[in-house]
mmCIF file of C-alpha atoms in Angstrom:
data_model
loop_
_atom_site.group_PDB
_atom_site.id
_atom_site.type_symbol
_atom_site.label_atom_id
_atom_site.label_comp_id
_atom_site.label_asym_id
_atom_site.label_seq_id
_atom_site.Cartn_x
_atom_site.Cartn_y
_atom_site.Cartn_z
ATOM 1 C CA UNK A 1 -54.835 32.621 -77.078
ATOM 2 C CA UNK A 2 -53.450 35.032 -74.678
ATOM 3 C CA UNK A 3 -53.257 34.162 -71.277
ATOM 4 C CA UNK A 4 -54.908 37.196 -69.543
ATOM 5 C CA UNK A 5 -54.173 36.240 -65.904
ATOM 6 C CA UNK A 6 -50.890 38.573 -66.490
ATOM 7 C CA UNK A 7 -51.835 40.741 -69.017
ATOM 8 C CA UNK A 8 -51.834 43.816 -66.732
ATOM 9 C CA UNK A 9 -48.336 42.907 -65.607
ATOM 10 C CA UNK A 10 -47.134 42.885 -69.195
ATOM 11 C CA UNK A 11 -48.953 45.881 -69.762
ATOM 12 C CA UNK A 12 -46.975 47.344 -67.161
ATOM 13 C CA UNK A 13 -43.579 45.237 -67.622
ATOM 14 C CA UNK A 14 -43.357 43.901 -70.885
ATOM 15 C CA UNK A 15 -42.718 41.057 -72.630
ATOM 16 C CA UNK A 16 -38.968 40.979 -71.675
ATOM 17 C CA UNK A 17 -39.826 41.820 -67.712
ATOM 18 C CA UNK A 18 -42.934 38.889 -67.666
ATOM 19 C CA UNK A 19 -39.748 36.597 -69.095
ATOM 20 C CA UNK A 20 -37.324 37.567 -66.943
ATOM 21 C CA UNK A 21 -39.795 37.144 -63.562
ATOM 22 C CA UNK A 22 -41.193 33.478 -64.672
ATOM 23 C CA UNK A 23 -37.372 32.439 -64.519
ATOM 24 C CA UNK A 24 -36.088 33.717 -60.898
ATOM 25 C CA UNK A 25 -36.209 31.525 -57.990
ATOM 26 C CA UNK A 26 -36.874 32.670 -54.797
ATOM 27 C CA UNK A 27 -36.610 31.191 -51.428
ATOM 28 C CA UNK A 28 -38.944 33.022 -48.596
ATOM 29 C CA UNK A 29 -38.365 32.174 -45.114
ATOM 30 C CA UNK A 30 -41.625 32.738 -43.034
ATOM 31 C CA UNK A 31 -44.720 32.456 -44.406
ATOM 32 C CA UNK A 32 -47.109 34.603 -42.124
ATOM 33 C CA UNK A 33 -48.099 38.347 -41.329
ATOM 34 C CA UNK A 34 -45.454 39.684 -43.336
ATOM 35 C CA UNK A 35 -44.163 36.270 -45.515
ATOM 36 C CA UNK A 36 -47.183 35.227 -46.342
ATOM 37 C CA UNK A 37 -48.603 39.067 -48.344
ATOM 38 C CA UNK A 38 -44.981 39.227 -50.057
ATOM 39 C CA UNK A 39 -45.804 35.441 -51.987
ATOM 40 C CA UNK A 40 -48.753 36.025 -52.851
ATOM 41 C CA UNK A 41 -47.746 39.618 -54.788
ATOM 42 C CA UNK A 42 -45.062 37.630 -56.248
ATOM 43 C CA UNK A 43 -47.052 34.675 -57.529
ATOM 44 C CA UNK A 44 -50.056 37.425 -58.922
ATOM 45 C CA UNK A 45 -47.123 39.637 -60.628
ATOM 46 C CA UNK A 46 -45.939 36.489 -62.295
ATOM 47 C CA UNK A 47 -42.738 35.045 -60.122
ATOM 48 C CA UNK A 48 -43.210 31.179 -61.283
ATOM 49 C CA UNK A 49 -40.585 29.754 -58.606
ATOM 50 C CA UNK A 50 -40.529 30.055 -55.053
ATOM 51 C CA UNK A 51 -39.960 28.418 -51.994
ATOM 52 C CA UNK A 52 -41.661 28.764 -49.194
ATOM 53 C CA UNK A 53 -40.601 27.708 -45.991
ATOM 54 C CA UNK A 54 -42.592 27.826 -42.257
ATOM 55 C CA UNK A 55 -42.670 25.161 -39.791
ATOM 56 C CA UNK A 56 -45.541 26.408 -37.762
ATOM 57 C CA UNK A 57 -49.368 25.576 -38.737
ATOM 58 C CA UNK A 58 -52.334 27.830 -39.059
ATOM 59 C CA UNK A 59 -53.541 29.037 -35.358
ATOM 60 C CA UNK A 60 -56.790 31.628 -35.043
ATOM 61 C CA UNK A 61 -54.348 34.041 -33.615
ATOM 62 C CA UNK A 62 -53.291 34.270 -37.169
ATOM 63 C CA UNK A 63 -56.454 34.928 -38.769
ATOM 64 C CA UNK A 64 -56.343 38.629 -38.090
ATOM 65 C CA UNK A 65 -53.280 38.920 -40.566
ATOM 66 C CA UNK A 66 -52.227 36.349 -42.330
ATOM 67 C CA UNK A 67 -53.396 35.652 -46.069
ATOM 68 C CA UNK A 68 -53.488 31.705 -45.973
ATOM 69 C CA UNK A 69 -54.920 31.804 -42.552
ATOM 70 C CA UNK A 70 -58.654 31.517 -42.615
ATOM 71 C CA UNK A 71 -61.658 28.878 -40.435
ATOM 72 C CA UNK A 72 -60.895 26.446 -43.201
ATOM 73 C CA UNK A 73 -57.327 25.996 -42.707
ATOM 74 C CA UNK A 74 -56.805 26.401 -39.314
ATOM 75 C CA UNK A 75 -54.692 23.332 -37.973
ATOM 76 C CA UNK A 76 -52.993 22.762 -41.173
ATOM 77 C CA UNK A 77 -49.422 23.786 -41.665
ATOM 78 C CA UNK A 78 -49.229 27.675 -43.257
ATOM 79 C CA UNK A 79 -46.821 26.028 -46.128
ATOM 80 C CA UNK A 80 -49.148 23.299 -47.464
ATOM 81 C CA UNK A 81 -52.665 25.800 -46.842
ATOM 82 C CA UNK A 82 -50.169 28.854 -48.744
ATOM 83 C CA UNK A 83 -49.146 26.315 -51.541
ATOM 84 C CA UNK A 84 -52.981 25.334 -52.163
ATOM 85 C CA UNK A 85 -53.948 29.109 -52.066
ATOM 86 C CA UNK A 86 -50.876 30.305 -54.585
ATOM 87 C CA UNK A 87 -52.100 27.299 -56.873
ATOM 88 C CA UNK A 88 -55.722 28.212 -57.265
ATOM 89 C CA UNK A 89 -54.366 31.303 -58.911
ATOM 90 C CA UNK A 90 -51.776 29.836 -60.525
ATOM 91 C CA UNK A 91 -51.302 26.436 -61.675
ATOM 92 C CA UNK A 92 -48.793 26.105 -63.906
ATOM 93 C CA UNK A 93 -46.025 27.918 -60.856
ATOM 94 C CA UNK A 94 -43.517 25.297 -58.960
ATOM 95 C CA UNK A 95 -44.778 26.020 -55.328
ATOM 96 C CA UNK A 96 -42.199 24.109 -52.929
ATOM 97 C CA UNK A 97 -43.765 24.011 -49.862
ATOM 98 C CA UNK A 98 -40.814 22.899 -46.821
ATOM 99 C CA UNK A 99 -42.448 23.131 -43.149
ATOM 100 C CA UNK A 100 -39.416 23.473 -41.596
ATOM 101 C CA UNK A 101 -37.338 25.882 -39.222
ATOM 102 C CA UNK A 102 -34.431 27.668 -40.316
ATOM 103 C CA UNK A 103 -31.942 26.939 -37.844
ATOM 104 C CA UNK A 104 -27.971 25.728 -37.339
ATOM 105 C CA UNK A 105 -29.790 22.317 -37.114
ATOM 106 C CA UNK A 106 -31.689 22.503 -40.635
ATOM 107 C CA UNK A 107 -29.304 25.334 -42.528
ATOM 108 C CA UNK A 108 -27.205 22.932 -44.496
ATOM 109 C CA UNK A 109 -30.458 21.684 -46.030
ATOM 110 C CA UNK A 110 -30.671 24.759 -47.916
ATOM 111 C CA UNK A 111 -28.869 25.725 -50.774
ATOM 112 C CA UNK A 112 -29.242 29.166 -50.948
ATOM 113 C CA UNK A 113 -26.754 29.649 -54.072
ATOM 114 C CA UNK A 114 -29.875 28.350 -56.012
ATOM 115 C CA UNK A 115 -32.117 31.173 -55.717
ATOM 116 C CA UNK A 116 -31.742 34.741 -57.253
ATOM 117 C CA UNK A 117 -33.799 35.897 -54.211
ATOM 118 C CA UNK A 118 -34.239 35.470 -50.676
ATOM 119 C CA UNK A 119 -36.837 36.720 -48.386
ATOM 120 C CA UNK A 120 -36.720 36.679 -44.117
ATOM 121 C CA UNK A 121 -39.853 37.321 -42.832
ATOM 122 C CA UNK A 122 -38.958 34.732 -40.097
ATOM 123 C CA UNK A 123 -39.305 36.441 -36.344
ATOM 124 C CA UNK A 124 -36.665 34.531 -34.396
ATOM 125 C CA UNK A 125 -33.594 36.619 -33.911
ATOM 126 C CA UNK A 126 -30.809 33.972 -33.533
ATOM 127 C CA UNK A 127 -32.760 32.132 -36.774
ATOM 128 C CA UNK A 128 -32.663 35.650 -38.920
ATOM 129 C CA UNK A 129 -29.226 36.310 -37.602
ATOM 130 C CA UNK A 130 -27.497 33.031 -39.627
ATOM 131 C CA UNK A 131 -30.104 33.599 -42.143
ATOM 132 C CA UNK A 132 -29.335 36.911 -43.014
ATOM 133 C CA UNK A 133 -25.454 35.829 -42.950
ATOM 134 C CA UNK A 134 -25.650 32.776 -45.363
ATOM 135 C CA UNK A 135 -27.812 34.589 -47.582
ATOM 136 C CA UNK A 136 -25.456 37.361 -47.829
ATOM 137 C CA UNK A 137 -22.747 34.982 -48.283
ATOM 138 C CA UNK A 138 -24.079 34.012 -51.041
ATOM 139 C CA UNK A 139 -24.818 34.020 -54.800
ATOM 140 C CA UNK A 140 -29.294 35.470 -53.519
ATOM 141 C CA UNK A 141 -29.939 38.792 -53.450
ATOM 142 C CA UNK A 142 -31.670 39.088 -49.314
ATOM 143 C CA UNK A 143 -34.065 41.443 -48.977
ATOM 144 C CA UNK A 144 -35.112 41.478 -44.942
ATOM 145 C CA UNK A 145 -38.330 42.191 -42.875
ATOM 146 C CA UNK A 146 -37.731 44.144 -39.603
ATOM 147 C CA UNK A 147 -40.588 44.034 -36.929
ATOM 148 C CA UNK A 148 -43.827 44.754 -37.987
ATOM 149 C CA UNK A 149 -45.688 44.714 -34.763
ATOM 150 C CA UNK A 150 -46.957 47.224 -32.592
ATOM 151 C CA UNK A 151 -46.853 49.661 -35.972
ATOM 152 C CA UNK A 152 -50.757 51.504 -37.187
ATOM 153 C CA UNK A 153 -49.329 53.910 -39.344
ATOM 154 C CA UNK A 154 -48.914 52.459 -43.065
ATOM 155 C CA UNK A 155 -47.057 56.332 -44.154
ATOM 156 C CA UNK A 156 -44.116 55.188 -41.648
ATOM 157 C CA UNK A 157 -43.077 52.392 -43.204
ATOM 158 C CA UNK A 158 -39.857 52.522 -45.312
ATOM 159 C CA UNK A 159 -37.204 50.773 -46.861
ATOM 160 C CA UNK A 160 -33.045 50.997 -45.740
ATOM 161 C CA UNK A 161 -30.297 49.288 -45.822
ATOM 162 C CA UNK A 162 -29.325 47.106 -42.800
ATOM 163 C CA UNK A 163 -27.479 49.507 -40.552
ATOM 164 C CA UNK A 164 -29.467 52.339 -41.800
ATOM 165 C CA UNK A 165 -32.287 51.246 -39.931
ATOM 166 C CA UNK A 166 -33.779 53.564 -37.266
ATOM 167 C CA UNK A 167 -35.803 52.938 -34.544
ATOM 168 C CA UNK A 168 -36.641 49.484 -34.900
ATOM 169 C CA UNK A 169 -36.414 47.263 -30.791
ATOM 170 C CA UNK A 170 -35.735 44.035 -34.175
ATOM 171 C CA UNK A 171 -32.977 45.534 -36.006
ATOM 172 C CA UNK A 172 -31.123 47.046 -32.763
ATOM 173 C CA UNK A 173 -31.103 43.533 -31.196
ATOM 174 C CA UNK A 174 -29.822 41.726 -34.699
ATOM 175 C CA UNK A 175 -26.937 44.582 -34.687
ATOM 176 C CA UNK A 176 -26.010 44.227 -30.898
ATOM 177 C CA UNK A 177 -25.848 40.511 -31.879
ATOM 178 C CA UNK A 178 -23.812 40.726 -35.162
ATOM 179 C CA UNK A 179 -21.460 42.923 -32.928
ATOM 180 C CA UNK A 180 -21.369 40.786 -29.778
ATOM 181 C CA UNK A 181 -19.808 37.537 -31.848
ATOM 182 C CA UNK A 182 -17.937 39.633 -33.785
ATOM 183 C CA UNK A 183 -19.334 38.109 -37.269
ATOM 184 C CA UNK A 184 -21.400 40.226 -39.457
ATOM 185 C CA UNK A 185 -23.376 39.954 -42.977
ATOM 186 C CA UNK A 186 -21.384 39.221 -46.075
ATOM 187 C CA UNK A 187 -22.713 42.110 -47.550
ATOM 188 C CA UNK A 188 -25.357 45.167 -47.314
ATOM 189 C CA UNK A 189 -28.890 44.195 -47.825
ATOM 190 C CA UNK A 190 -32.212 46.694 -47.631
ATOM 191 C CA UNK A 191 -34.746 45.884 -44.664
ATOM 192 C CA UNK A 192 -38.368 47.411 -44.567
ATOM 193 C CA UNK A 193 -39.086 48.490 -41.485
ATOM 194 C CA UNK A 194 -41.087 50.921 -39.312
ATOM 195 C CA UNK A 195 -39.928 53.330 -36.587
ATOM 196 C CA UNK A 196 -43.275 53.822 -35.301
ATOM 197 C CA UNK A 197 -43.338 51.615 -31.845
ATOM 198 C CA UNK A 198 -47.192 51.253 -30.171
ATOM 199 C CA UNK A 199 -48.015 49.484 -26.949
ATOM 200 C CA UNK A 200 -50.706 46.365 -26.381
ATOM 201 C CA UNK A 201 -53.152 47.901 -24.864
ATOM 202 C CA UNK A 202 -54.438 44.234 -23.872
ATOM 203 C CA UNK A 203 -52.774 40.969 -22.679
ATOM 204 C CA UNK A 204 -53.715 36.776 -22.749
ATOM 205 C CA UNK A 205 -51.990 35.283 -19.654
ATOM 206 C CA UNK A 206 -52.086 32.241 -22.664
ATOM 207 C CA UNK A 207 -50.249 34.180 -25.637
ATOM 208 C CA UNK A 208 -46.973 36.217 -25.078
ATOM 209 C CA UNK A 209 -46.855 38.419 -28.697
ATOM 210 C CA UNK A 210 -47.044 41.120 -29.528
ATOM 211 C CA UNK A 211 -50.002 43.240 -31.369
ATOM 212 C CA UNK A 212 -49.939 43.580 -34.965
ATOM 213 C CA UNK A 213 -52.733 44.242 -37.990
ATOM 214 C CA UNK A 214 -53.203 42.716 -41.424
ATOM 215 C CA UNK A 215 -52.856 46.437 -42.897
ATOM 216 C CA UNK A 216 -49.063 46.878 -41.950
ATOM 217 C CA UNK A 217 -47.594 43.666 -42.000
ATOM 218 C CA UNK A 218 -49.195 43.694 -45.598
ATOM 219 C CA UNK A 219 -47.381 46.273 -46.322
ATOM 220 C CA UNK A 220 -44.294 45.300 -45.285
ATOM 221 C CA UNK A 221 -44.747 42.335 -47.344
ATOM 222 C CA UNK A 222 -46.178 43.841 -50.405
ATOM 223 C CA UNK A 223 -42.912 46.111 -49.933
ATOM 224 C CA UNK A 224 -40.134 42.813 -49.989
ATOM 225 C CA UNK A 225 -41.924 41.610 -53.172
ATOM 226 C CA UNK A 226 -41.308 45.033 -54.857
ATOM 227 C CA UNK A 227 -37.955 45.392 -54.136
ATOM 228 C CA UNK A 228 -37.713 41.817 -55.933
ATOM 229 C CA UNK A 229 -39.584 42.979 -58.838
ATOM 230 C CA UNK A 230 -37.700 46.346 -59.509
ATOM 231 C CA UNK A 231 -34.223 44.583 -59.428
ATOM 232 C CA UNK A 232 -35.557 41.716 -61.938
ATOM 233 C CA UNK A 233 -36.365 44.847 -64.131
ATOM 234 C CA UNK A 234 -33.143 46.775 -63.999
#
């Protein structure tokens, strides 16, 4: 009997397209407001082999924008909560969950050449620079998220090659970092970004962070997934 779960995807992508999605290997660094929605979209579309990487646990402040963050998952490792959720959607999926930070000390543990696609959805500038350098030097294709906080207008979310991204403070910090250190990405890569920048209307003494909304982080994540799906079909 035909598996109906992916029948609507198959109608659009065809048998060959679905077969390609089922064979690619994707690793997503960052399982938060952007990464969680990217991962969800990939699995629901038919990607079977995904590695998800994040060191954090689910916090109450994540519930407003992160897919796996609920009252029931607060305190759980993000990658464990996300993996459990994904297997409810696709029990046959190969989901590897790694609770770890990608940094100088751990980068050697990740064999990026083993993957077809790398998704960068991490926040730390230092770690992001390292991942970008290593991913662009690997056989995998990189797609990266720039800053998704302090934004509200969904129509301003766009895609551009990294060096052509405009109006994003995170992209500017990354470019300045590469120039300062004299070490650059090995090749060009596409980013999801928005030029919009609002200001926080409330502050907290206990949490120094920028406001963000799920309809923006979700669009960022879905767009990253769309870039992969489109690339696979080409």
